[in-house]
């Protein structure tokens, strides 16, 4: 398995390089270094000299991808792309265009993102699986029909509606929790109740239907019939046998998203003023801060690759028939 | 026992629910976003929607940033808090600067010397003795000259996350050399001050200093000599200005000219601190009423009272009527009133507004989506609070900002620009047709005043009433300006060579181009409105939507034809508006702030004369002539002056509208008892809808559960 993992990591390197090049090209098609300088320097009294100074200070006075004024390897290395990208592979994200250390910011901001994403995932899983099992338990009754209709309705509503509606009803009308904000440590709990609840409710429609499909597939199998024939109750059949066998697709679906939880939720963090990595990325795009944008895209790519690898590994753990080679 | 809920169980459950609901009715402020320890403290709660870019006074230049550093750094001058028009007064200085005029040889000239004779102006500034900086590790010494934290070891660095992790925090006295050092920082190219280029044109030796220090390390900056700026003693310094520039005194009220101790630069230059985002750009060091106790721009920023703040008192005099209005209730009391100011990151307007209504923010602006909830207009057009606001005893403050939003014409454009009579009439016709009163009503919720010229109210030179109207666009009728009829605009258009808007060259409607960055779905109605305004004259307006960068490029190259632009004043002087139309500031030719590239020799001559004058009737006469030239030439469609609307809770005292004043927080006072009482009253938690929801769910599921159990029983039997 080790050789498989190493091979996957080696495959990832050209992939990450390609992502880096693509981010670089897309960013600089839209923004020139002069545009970036103007954005950082503001609107008043911005002279050409000030722009040149800014570019020089931030290393944007070099050619983008190819320096024809240099010889040998310097044609490549004396470029903005090389200077800004190589250190990423050592996870040295450098300094943002507004002067802050990106690595430090990421380390600070990943915790609020995780504080929101992990409970949302865990509670969401628990609720969705429970509801899906109940729908299967009450299959062919009005409960299943009603639940399915409700799920479709829940899926059809925009997540923004849940956020604004949740803030309005729970925060403003009922005054049960703060409408928005964040705090460190245990004080964060009261701020997380509402966004976690909204995340869970917004995910019920699609989640419960998806798990219901998995469970329905299982309940028709021979081993379930055997279990019933042995006299087990329906709840015992569902919770002891069906759930266990349906765990493989559930687990693999969860593992792939685990690393991406670090990246945060763009909308949720913005509406609840949670200082996570999602809002960090959005702010950087709005400010044309290339240093942060490339770092976050790179980090997202690394985490996605890691997620896929973890998924492969998790297959071997939950299904002994699978071997990685 | 086949029943799921027996009668006794049900009774118990109902009883518990009733008890819970009744007790829960008394629970208040579950939604309080602040810690319990804040209870009863004199804390002012505010918010910020975007983290400030810079907190270094040499670099910061936006009103958001000034909201913070204006409370921390103290330039030598400030504006009087109550008097209008704005008046300068000493802050750390003992009096307003003494200005001496010199000829080329350095000989003193009398105050009456004419401008041509004056080669230099010396500003002599004396600061008050005994002013001390906030406690800060940069000042900490274990013996004289041996700084504790100027060379932090790796071990020390590993134990630091914020500045307060350094245990010894000392202070020192403010000196004139600190002001001189800050001006050197403005010139130092690595600081990248936005006003460096501008000041190079005014301060003697500034440009040479910038060249000489381009390659030196920051630590050596304090030892370099800047010819035009010199500390004459511990408490006096001199700034030498080239020629005469009376507006320079306004710059002395801006944070750019606040003092900076050299120790701070040396301390923050350590790479280990930079890697932890502990930099001068994020952790200010000042002498002001507050210091930045917590700086987490991703979540919260907290200003706390500076324990070393020098004696400072609420003004004892103001404008006529201020006493009656209660603005002088705290006259003579020591400042600041508030112990702490907590700014919370609030990115979206909906939760921000809800929290304001719950009493968790002390003041608020009004976003357009909540405007109707807060304000309604009376029959006479005056803004009034809605019933809901009045019930909460919220106060409304309105004031016209020292800003202007205008529609600019590119004067280099052959169709709309230039100084030919025909093109002038075309611009005048458009000025009449584009109805900015309608714009203000539809798109600004009535928050603006249609502009009659380039100067907003509150700036010297602004004329109210009939004397101040734009006679090209308005007539004075029944005591107020009335926009001229469309017929008049059409007549001007015909005289311009476009009868009924038809371009004789093509025989079709005249095509004009409007360049804008407003390309979103929300902007569609506004763009349609612009089109319709031009259609009234038979002109076809083509909207050229583009992103911000391309738009800026068009403006720099002169490719835009018609555009909308704005300006927030740096200081309350007519020069700071008229320079936007000064020929030498053309954006295309000089890269300056004259976005329309307007150039009129007579206007430029009057501008050069007016800018060096003190406020006087003579200056007013020149300004009137300049306004008239602009009204006739119409390089701008003057647009409107925005009106600030602010809502304050009843417990918020002393906040007089004053956009120019950066350090106004020290005058604010909070009635904490009243705030606690109101919050308690407004934030009682409601549990019954939740309980009702659970009960309904239980009722809906109960038959299914029952049926399932019956089915199970049948299977077993």
mmCIF file of C-alpha atoms in Angstrom, chain B residues 409-413 417-420 424 427 578-590 594-605 607-608 629-630 633-636:
data_model
loop_
_atom_site.group_PDB
_atom_site.id
_atom_site.type_symbol
_atom_site.label_atom_id
_atom_site.label_comp_id
_atom_site.label_asym_id
_atom_site.label_seq_id
_atom_site.Cartn_x
_atom_site.Cartn_y
_atom_site.Cartn_z
ATOM 1 C CA UNK B 409 -17.692 64.610 -19.550
ATOM 2 C CA UNK B 410 -14.331 63.805 -21.065
ATOM 3 C CA UNK B 411 -13.269 67.206 -22.341
ATOM 4 C CA UNK B 412 -10.796 65.601 -24.753
ATOM 5 C CA UNK B 413 -13.619 63.863 -26.575
ATOM 6 C CA UNK B 417 -15.721 67.744 -24.891
ATOM 7 C CA UNK B 418 -13.761 70.782 -25.993
ATOM 8 C CA UNK B 419 -14.548 74.455 -25.571
ATOM 9 C CA UNK B 420 -16.576 75.055 -28.733
ATOM 10 C CA UNK B 424 -20.833 73.503 -24.489
ATOM 11 C CA UNK B 427 -23.357 69.531 -22.255
ATOM 12 C CA UNK B 578 -11.654 72.920 -7.473
ATOM 13 C CA UNK B 579 -8.344 71.113 -7.959
ATOM 14 C CA UNK B 580 -10.414 68.326 -9.515
ATOM 15 C CA UNK B 581 -10.982 70.717 -12.423
ATOM 16 C CA UNK B 582 -7.580 72.379 -12.535
ATOM 17 C CA UNK B 583 -5.967 71.962 -15.971
ATOM 18 C CA UNK B 584 -2.575 70.959 -14.584
ATOM 19 C CA UNK B 585 -4.194 67.981 -12.833
ATOM 20 C CA UNK B 586 -5.528 66.394 -16.040
ATOM 21 C CA UNK B 587 -5.768 62.622 -15.668
ATOM 22 C CA UNK B 588 -4.732 61.873 -19.230
ATOM 23 C CA UNK B 589 -1.901 64.395 -19.485
ATOM 24 C CA UNK B 590 -0.576 64.442 -15.915
ATOM 25 C CA UNK B 594 -8.967 65.969 -13.029
ATOM 26 C CA UNK B 595 -10.825 62.949 -14.429
ATOM 27 C CA UNK B 596 -12.666 64.956 -17.106
ATOM 28 C CA UNK B 597 -9.417 66.598 -18.317
ATOM 29 C CA UNK B 598 -11.073 70.009 -18.127
ATOM 30 C CA UNK B 599 -8.815 72.973 -18.898
ATOM 31 C CA UNK B 600 -9.924 76.589 -18.972
ATOM 32 C CA UNK B 601 -7.133 79.195 -18.731
ATOM 33 C CA UNK B 602 -9.332 81.691 -16.909
ATOM 34 C CA UNK B 603 -10.492 79.076 -14.398
ATOM 35 C CA UNK B 604 -6.907 77.893 -13.884
ATOM 36 C CA UNK B 605 -5.715 81.460 -13.291
ATOM 37 C CA UNK B 607 -7.702 78.736 -9.074
ATOM 38 C CA UNK B 608 -4.040 79.631 -8.663
ATOM 39 C CA UNK B 629 -17.267 79.473 -15.372
ATOM 40 C CA UNK B 630 -17.933 75.839 -14.459
ATOM 41 C CA UNK B 633 -18.684 75.272 -19.434
ATOM 42 C CA UNK B 634 -20.471 72.333 -17.797
ATOM 43 C CA UNK B 635 -17.502 69.926 -17.676
ATOM 44 C CA UNK B 636 -19.466 68.147 -14.964
#
